[in-house]
């Protein structure tokens, strides 16, 4: 029986879905409306019936299992599995030991003077790189941009900009002479 | 909607009895674990079958789920959550299976990869043939809607309406909050409502 006010709007589709999932998620007013409105109840029940029937048909149309579960087989097999695991683990460990021992022996044979020479060459190469960086840390591309690579090409210009130490007394002597003249 | 329950052995243990069985099985009592198998074998088998649609593989996976459960039951701290714990193992095993199947399908030709079991309708009596046609039609509709749902929407939809679990159990199985489960369920239902073919099939079967 529909006892709610005819002016009151019915629950929308989204609220019906919410009611199917969990009607406590609806607001109090909506819950009250659902409890009183036969049309909304009918909408909800129709969807719920379809979903219930979906589950029933799935169960009906799934074939029955023919085999019975037996965990005893696996339990009985477990000592064998443990033995197999132990044998496999031992084999893997043996392989690791052989490989490691071979590597160790080879490294000891090739070590000593050979390794020392190689280390020295490596250290020298590293120091060369460090020295280059000390000279100029910028990569060659940036050296071109800042004009650092042209430093040695125009010594006269540099001398003009920054006079040598020898020129300083001359200038000061001229200055002194000038002061005398004045 | 009341979750349906299935029992292979016939009588259904009550909640307290189930808890006792889980505690006994946890303490190494095999007959207690076998009773749990009797109680849940059908549910787990169907959960797997609904998702992989292959009887023999579903049986193998069901066996595997219970073997894993048997090996790890000592870890259960809350016996009340045994059901959702068992279902979680099943869902994870199904996901592993589907993942491996997807990888294998890359290396197989398309005809080799086909997993559809042929149906010999020619040699069946008319009522059985009709049932077979309906069955195939039903699973085709389910397949169609499954493809329209996202992975999470499909999982919550199937757990709720095919496996008949409640929101709280689904949240435990998927390790999500209840509100997240409801959100995915809402989206899945909205897509279900638009699926005219399946709804018509269900309505015709209902009448």
XYZ file of C-alpha atoms in Angstrom:
389
model
C 0.000 0.000 0.000
C 1.315 3.407 -0.998
C 0.880 5.711 1.954
C 3.373 8.435 1.111
C 2.348 11.831 -0.219
C 1.665 11.828 -3.996
C 3.577 15.107 -4.349
C 6.733 13.574 -2.923
C 9.223 12.613 -5.670
C 10.118 8.937 -6.056
C 13.628 7.640 -5.536
C 15.803 8.026 -8.588
C 17.620 5.144 -10.260
C 20.853 5.889 -8.406
C 19.069 5.760 -5.054
C 17.461 2.459 -5.977
C 20.931 1.101 -6.741
C 22.160 2.432 -3.410
C 19.225 0.770 -1.681
C 20.075 -2.556 -3.311
C 23.687 -2.289 -2.168
C 22.981 -0.993 1.329
C 19.801 0.913 2.182
C 21.376 2.377 5.309
C 23.455 4.571 2.998
C 20.281 6.451 1.992
C 19.298 9.554 3.912
C 16.645 9.202 6.616
C 14.066 10.834 4.371
C 14.862 8.517 1.490
C 14.730 5.480 3.773
C 11.382 6.647 5.068
C 10.106 7.167 1.538
C 11.296 3.700 0.510
C 9.555 2.160 3.494
C 6.267 3.804 2.532
C 6.288 3.931 -1.282
C 5.155 0.741 -2.966
C 6.424 1.873 -6.368
C 9.962 2.435 -5.126
C 9.828 -0.847 -3.192
C 8.724 -2.575 -6.359
C 11.600 -1.052 -8.369
C 14.063 -2.182 -5.757
C 12.592 -5.684 -5.487
C 12.609 -6.142 -9.256
C 16.322 -5.417 -9.435
C 17.054 -7.527 -6.359
C 15.096 -10.442 -7.806
C 17.035 -10.248 -11.048
C 20.327 -10.286 -9.165
C 19.239 -13.154 -6.918
C 18.156 -15.090 -9.983
C 21.504 -14.365 -11.619
C 23.220 -16.118 -8.683
C 20.749 -19.023 -8.787
C 21.217 -19.558 -12.527
C 24.995 -19.386 -12.196
C 24.816 -22.148 -9.595
C 22.408 -24.186 -11.717
C 24.482 -23.851 -14.885
C 27.843 -24.628 -13.268
C 28.787 -28.303 -13.649
C 29.117 -30.367 -10.484
C 32.672 -31.200 -9.409
C 33.444 -34.860 -10.080
C 36.536 -35.123 -7.937
C 36.612 -35.019 -4.175
C 39.170 -32.851 -2.453
C 41.899 -34.873 -0.802
C 44.536 -33.081 1.217
C 45.832 -36.425 2.544
C 47.573 -37.152 -0.776
C 49.540 -33.980 -0.530
C 50.311 -34.618 3.105
C 51.549 -38.130 2.254
C 53.638 -36.695 -0.533
C 55.198 -34.109 1.733
C 58.142 -36.222 3.057
C 59.045 -36.968 -0.544
C 58.747 -33.292 -1.376
C 60.995 -32.426 1.545
C 63.571 -34.974 0.364
C 63.390 -33.622 -3.188
C 63.749 -30.097 -1.885
C 66.773 -31.092 0.209
C 68.450 -32.810 -2.775
C 67.767 -29.786 -5.014
C 69.060 -27.375 -2.377
C 72.233 -29.452 -1.934
C 72.813 -29.507 -5.700
C 72.354 -25.734 -5.968
C 74.701 -25.182 -3.009
C 77.341 -27.430 -4.610
C 77.155 -25.520 -7.894
C 77.475 -22.196 -6.058
C 80.523 -23.450 -4.122
C 82.232 -24.743 -7.288
C 81.622 -21.483 -9.177
C 82.772 -19.385 -6.235
C 85.909 -21.494 -5.695
C 86.803 -21.307 -9.401
C 86.377 -17.558 -9.381
C 88.464 -17.220 -6.215
C 91.325 -19.351 -7.600
C 91.387 -17.469 -10.913
C 91.396 -14.090 -9.233
C 94.295 -15.186 -7.004
C 96.267 -16.426 -10.027
C 95.730 -13.275 -12.040
C 96.235 -11.077 -8.994
C 99.581 -9.740 -7.593
C 101.726 -7.794 -10.074
C 99.202 -7.913 -12.907
C 96.486 -6.395 -10.757
C 98.870 -3.802 -9.303
C 99.928 -2.594 -12.773
C 96.337 -2.405 -13.872
C 95.460 -0.427 -10.737
C 98.324 2.021 -11.380
C 97.241 2.611 -14.996
C 93.702 3.168 -13.769
C 94.890 5.596 -11.074
C 96.974 7.538 -13.575
C 94.080 7.820 -15.975
C 91.927 9.078 -13.133
C 94.519 11.668 -12.078
C 94.764 12.912 -15.673
C 91.032 13.409 -15.723
C 91.192 15.214 -12.378
C 93.976 17.511 -13.638
C 92.017 18.399 -16.748
C 89.066 19.284 -14.568
C 91.258 21.387 -12.302
C 92.450 23.319 -15.321
C 88.966 23.960 -16.500
C 85.874 22.279 -15.148
C 83.679 23.385 -18.030
C 82.990 20.931 -20.844
C 84.512 21.849 -24.276
C 81.158 23.086 -25.623
C 80.873 25.688 -22.857
C 84.529 26.647 -23.216
C 83.754 27.778 -26.780
C 80.795 29.806 -25.585
C 82.681 31.646 -22.871
C 85.715 32.097 -25.121
C 88.025 30.246 -22.754
C 89.565 28.319 -25.669
C 90.805 31.592 -27.296
C 92.798 32.660 -24.263
C 96.146 31.747 -25.765
C 95.416 32.925 -29.297
C 95.626 36.687 -28.732
C 98.366 37.384 -26.199
C 98.797 41.011 -27.354
C 95.189 41.770 -26.668
C 95.458 40.266 -23.214
C 98.632 42.294 -22.612
C 96.743 45.412 -23.646
C 93.963 44.634 -21.205
C 96.177 43.456 -18.389
C 99.698 44.935 -18.636
C 102.616 42.884 -17.401
C 104.355 43.589 -14.124
C 107.317 45.151 -15.969
C 105.092 47.913 -17.307
C 103.939 49.008 -13.903
C 107.165 50.831 -12.844
C 107.282 52.553 -16.225
C 103.830 53.967 -15.769
C 104.525 54.968 -12.228
C 107.862 56.528 -13.378
C 105.993 58.515 -16.016
C 103.511 59.553 -13.424
C 106.315 60.601 -11.154
C 107.926 62.475 -14.014
C 104.665 64.153 -14.761
C 104.347 65.204 -11.217
C 107.818 66.628 -11.372
C 106.976 68.543 -14.516
C 103.932 69.969 -12.888
C 19.220 -10.618 -0.166
C 20.187 -13.577 1.913
C 23.449 -15.242 1.035
C 22.719 -18.800 -0.019
C 24.636 -21.593 1.549
C 25.666 -24.858 0.027
C 26.573 -28.020 1.825
C 27.908 -31.068 0.115
C 27.518 -33.329 3.112
C 23.959 -32.316 3.914
C 23.643 -30.869 7.437
C 25.065 -27.399 7.853
C 27.219 -26.648 10.906
C 26.184 -23.586 12.916
C 28.438 -20.561 13.394
C 29.771 -21.823 16.718
C 30.345 -25.288 15.309
C 32.233 -23.784 12.383
C 34.450 -21.813 14.772
C 35.115 -25.007 16.746
C 35.962 -26.866 13.561
C 38.396 -24.147 12.512
C 40.068 -24.168 15.933
C 40.352 -27.967 15.855
C 41.690 -27.931 12.292
C 44.165 -25.252 13.309
C 45.366 -27.568 16.076
C 46.057 -30.276 13.509
C 42.784 -32.220 13.630
C 42.373 -33.576 10.101
C 38.766 -34.846 10.421
C 37.807 -31.293 11.451
C 39.491 -29.911 8.348
C 37.722 -32.515 6.208
C 34.407 -31.262 7.583
C 35.427 -27.751 6.569
C 36.180 -29.116 3.093
C 32.717 -30.704 2.958
C 31.194 -27.382 3.932
C 33.080 -25.133 1.523
C 34.128 -27.319 -1.416
C 31.032 -26.412 -3.437
C 31.351 -22.680 -2.779
C 35.034 -22.580 -3.667
C 34.609 -24.761 -6.757
C 31.788 -22.556 -8.056
C 33.695 -19.343 -7.296
C 36.551 -20.672 -9.417
C 34.331 -22.089 -12.156
C 32.423 -18.792 -12.566
C 35.704 -17.078 -13.339
C 37.577 -19.595 -15.469
C 34.648 -21.585 -16.983
C 36.574 -24.849 -17.236
C 35.484 -27.759 -15.032
C 38.742 -29.695 -14.882
C 40.888 -26.659 -14.186
C 38.340 -25.504 -11.602
C 38.643 -28.879 -9.845
C 42.439 -28.683 -9.883
C 42.404 -25.154 -8.486
C 39.848 -26.111 -5.813
C 42.139 -28.938 -4.723
C 45.049 -26.505 -4.660
C 43.103 -23.957 -2.595
C 42.311 -26.523 0.093
C 45.869 -27.875 0.137
C 47.138 -24.336 0.672
C 44.531 -23.733 3.342
C 45.507 -26.981 5.067
C 49.176 -26.036 5.068
C 48.542 -22.539 6.404
C 45.564 -22.964 8.703
C 47.859 -22.793 11.756
C 48.380 -19.108 10.922
C 44.719 -18.184 11.374
C 44.337 -15.953 14.409
C 40.627 -15.279 14.104
C 38.675 -18.469 13.368
C 35.593 -16.377 12.542
C 37.354 -15.063 9.462
C 38.110 -18.533 8.089
C 35.501 -18.221 5.326
C 36.796 -14.921 3.972
C 40.387 -16.183 4.354
C 39.536 -19.277 2.295
C 37.764 -17.210 -0.349
C 40.755 -14.877 -0.523
C 43.038 -17.832 -1.258
C 40.621 -18.894 -4.007
C 40.415 -15.408 -5.554
C 44.211 -15.120 -5.529
C 44.630 -18.545 -7.105
C 42.148 -17.633 -9.836
C 44.043 -14.414 -10.531
C 47.328 -16.367 -10.726
C 45.725 -18.860 -13.095
C 44.306 -16.152 -15.359
C 47.630 -14.304 -15.376
C 49.534 -17.444 -16.398
C 46.899 -18.236 -18.997
C 47.285 -14.751 -20.468
C 51.063 -15.162 -20.664
C 50.691 -18.633 -22.250
C 48.200 -17.290 -24.786
C 50.916 -15.002 -26.184
C 52.892 -18.058 -27.300
C 49.899 -19.996 -28.607
C 48.059 -19.675 -31.894
C 44.468 -18.435 -31.651
C 42.873 -21.865 -32.237
C 45.074 -23.481 -29.596
C 44.120 -20.818 -27.093
C 40.396 -21.453 -27.436
C 39.156 -22.842 -24.152
C 35.534 -23.367 -25.046
C 34.265 -26.838 -24.312
C 32.277 -28.193 -27.267
C 28.716 -29.188 -26.592
C 27.291 -32.268 -28.296
C 23.710 -31.102 -28.608
C 23.018 -33.473 -31.544
C 22.960 -36.542 -29.354
C 20.967 -35.082 -26.491
C 17.281 -35.399 -25.766
C 15.300 -32.222 -26.546
C 14.867 -31.087 -22.903
C 18.569 -31.543 -22.210
C 19.465 -29.831 -25.459
C 17.244 -26.895 -24.530
C 18.869 -26.712 -21.097
C 22.264 -26.769 -22.801
C 21.282 -23.924 -25.108
C 19.990 -21.890 -22.167
C 23.173 -22.602 -20.249
C 25.362 -21.429 -23.104
C 23.180 -18.370 -23.599
C 23.396 -17.534 -19.901
C 27.189 -17.775 -19.751
C 27.451 -15.744 -22.959
C 25.424 -12.959 -21.299
C 27.569 -13.164 -18.151
C 30.706 -13.020 -20.288
C 29.367 -9.955 -22.097
C 28.678 -7.987 -18.930
C 31.985 -9.123 -17.397
C 33.821 -7.530 -20.297
C 32.048 -4.235 -19.684
C 33.117 -4.098 -16.044
C 36.518 -3.047 -14.769
C 38.553 -5.690 -12.919
C 37.479 -4.465 -9.491
C 33.858 -3.910 -10.524
C 33.736 -7.455 -11.917
C 35.278 -8.905 -8.768
C 32.917 -7.199 -6.323
C 29.902 -7.882 -8.552
C 30.674 -11.591 -8.792
C 31.530 -11.950 -5.115
C 28.303 -10.186 -4.142
C 25.741 -11.620 -6.569
C 27.212 -14.895 -7.826
C 29.116 -16.009 -4.726
C 26.548 -14.418 -2.391
C 28.992 -12.788 0.000
C 28.124 -9.696 2.002
C 29.890 -6.349 1.751
C 31.948 -6.926 4.879
C 33.232 -10.296 3.643
C 34.066 -8.852 0.224
C 36.004 -6.037 1.901
C 38.002 -8.615 3.884
C 38.680 -10.784 0.840
C 39.838 -7.919 -1.360
C 41.487 -6.043 1.535
C 39.542 -2.882 0.707
C 37.306 -0.657 2.791
C 33.562 -1.272 2.729
C 32.964 2.115 1.123
C 35.385 1.251 -1.697
C 33.564 -2.032 -2.249
C 30.210 -0.219 -2.322
C 31.509 2.330 -4.816
C 32.665 -0.399 -7.223
C 29.453 -2.312 -6.666
C 27.402 0.778 -7.452
C 29.245 1.296 -10.757
C 28.875 -2.380 -11.623
C 25.145 -2.291 -10.889
C 24.708 0.813 -13.026
C 26.300 -1.112 -15.932
C 24.207 -4.201 -15.138
C 21.040 -2.098 -15.365
C 22.008 -1.044 -18.882
C 22.672 -4.653 -19.938
C 19.312 -5.301 -21.601
C 20.130 -8.772 -22.932
C 21.050 -10.326 -19.599
C 18.191 -8.625 -17.761
C 15.699 -9.821 -20.345
C 17.094 -13.339 -20.085
C 16.718 -13.238 -16.291
C 13.212 -11.779 -16.433
C 12.047 -14.377 -18.972
C 13.489 -17.158 -16.855
C 11.804 -15.728 -13.779
C 8.336 -15.717 -15.375
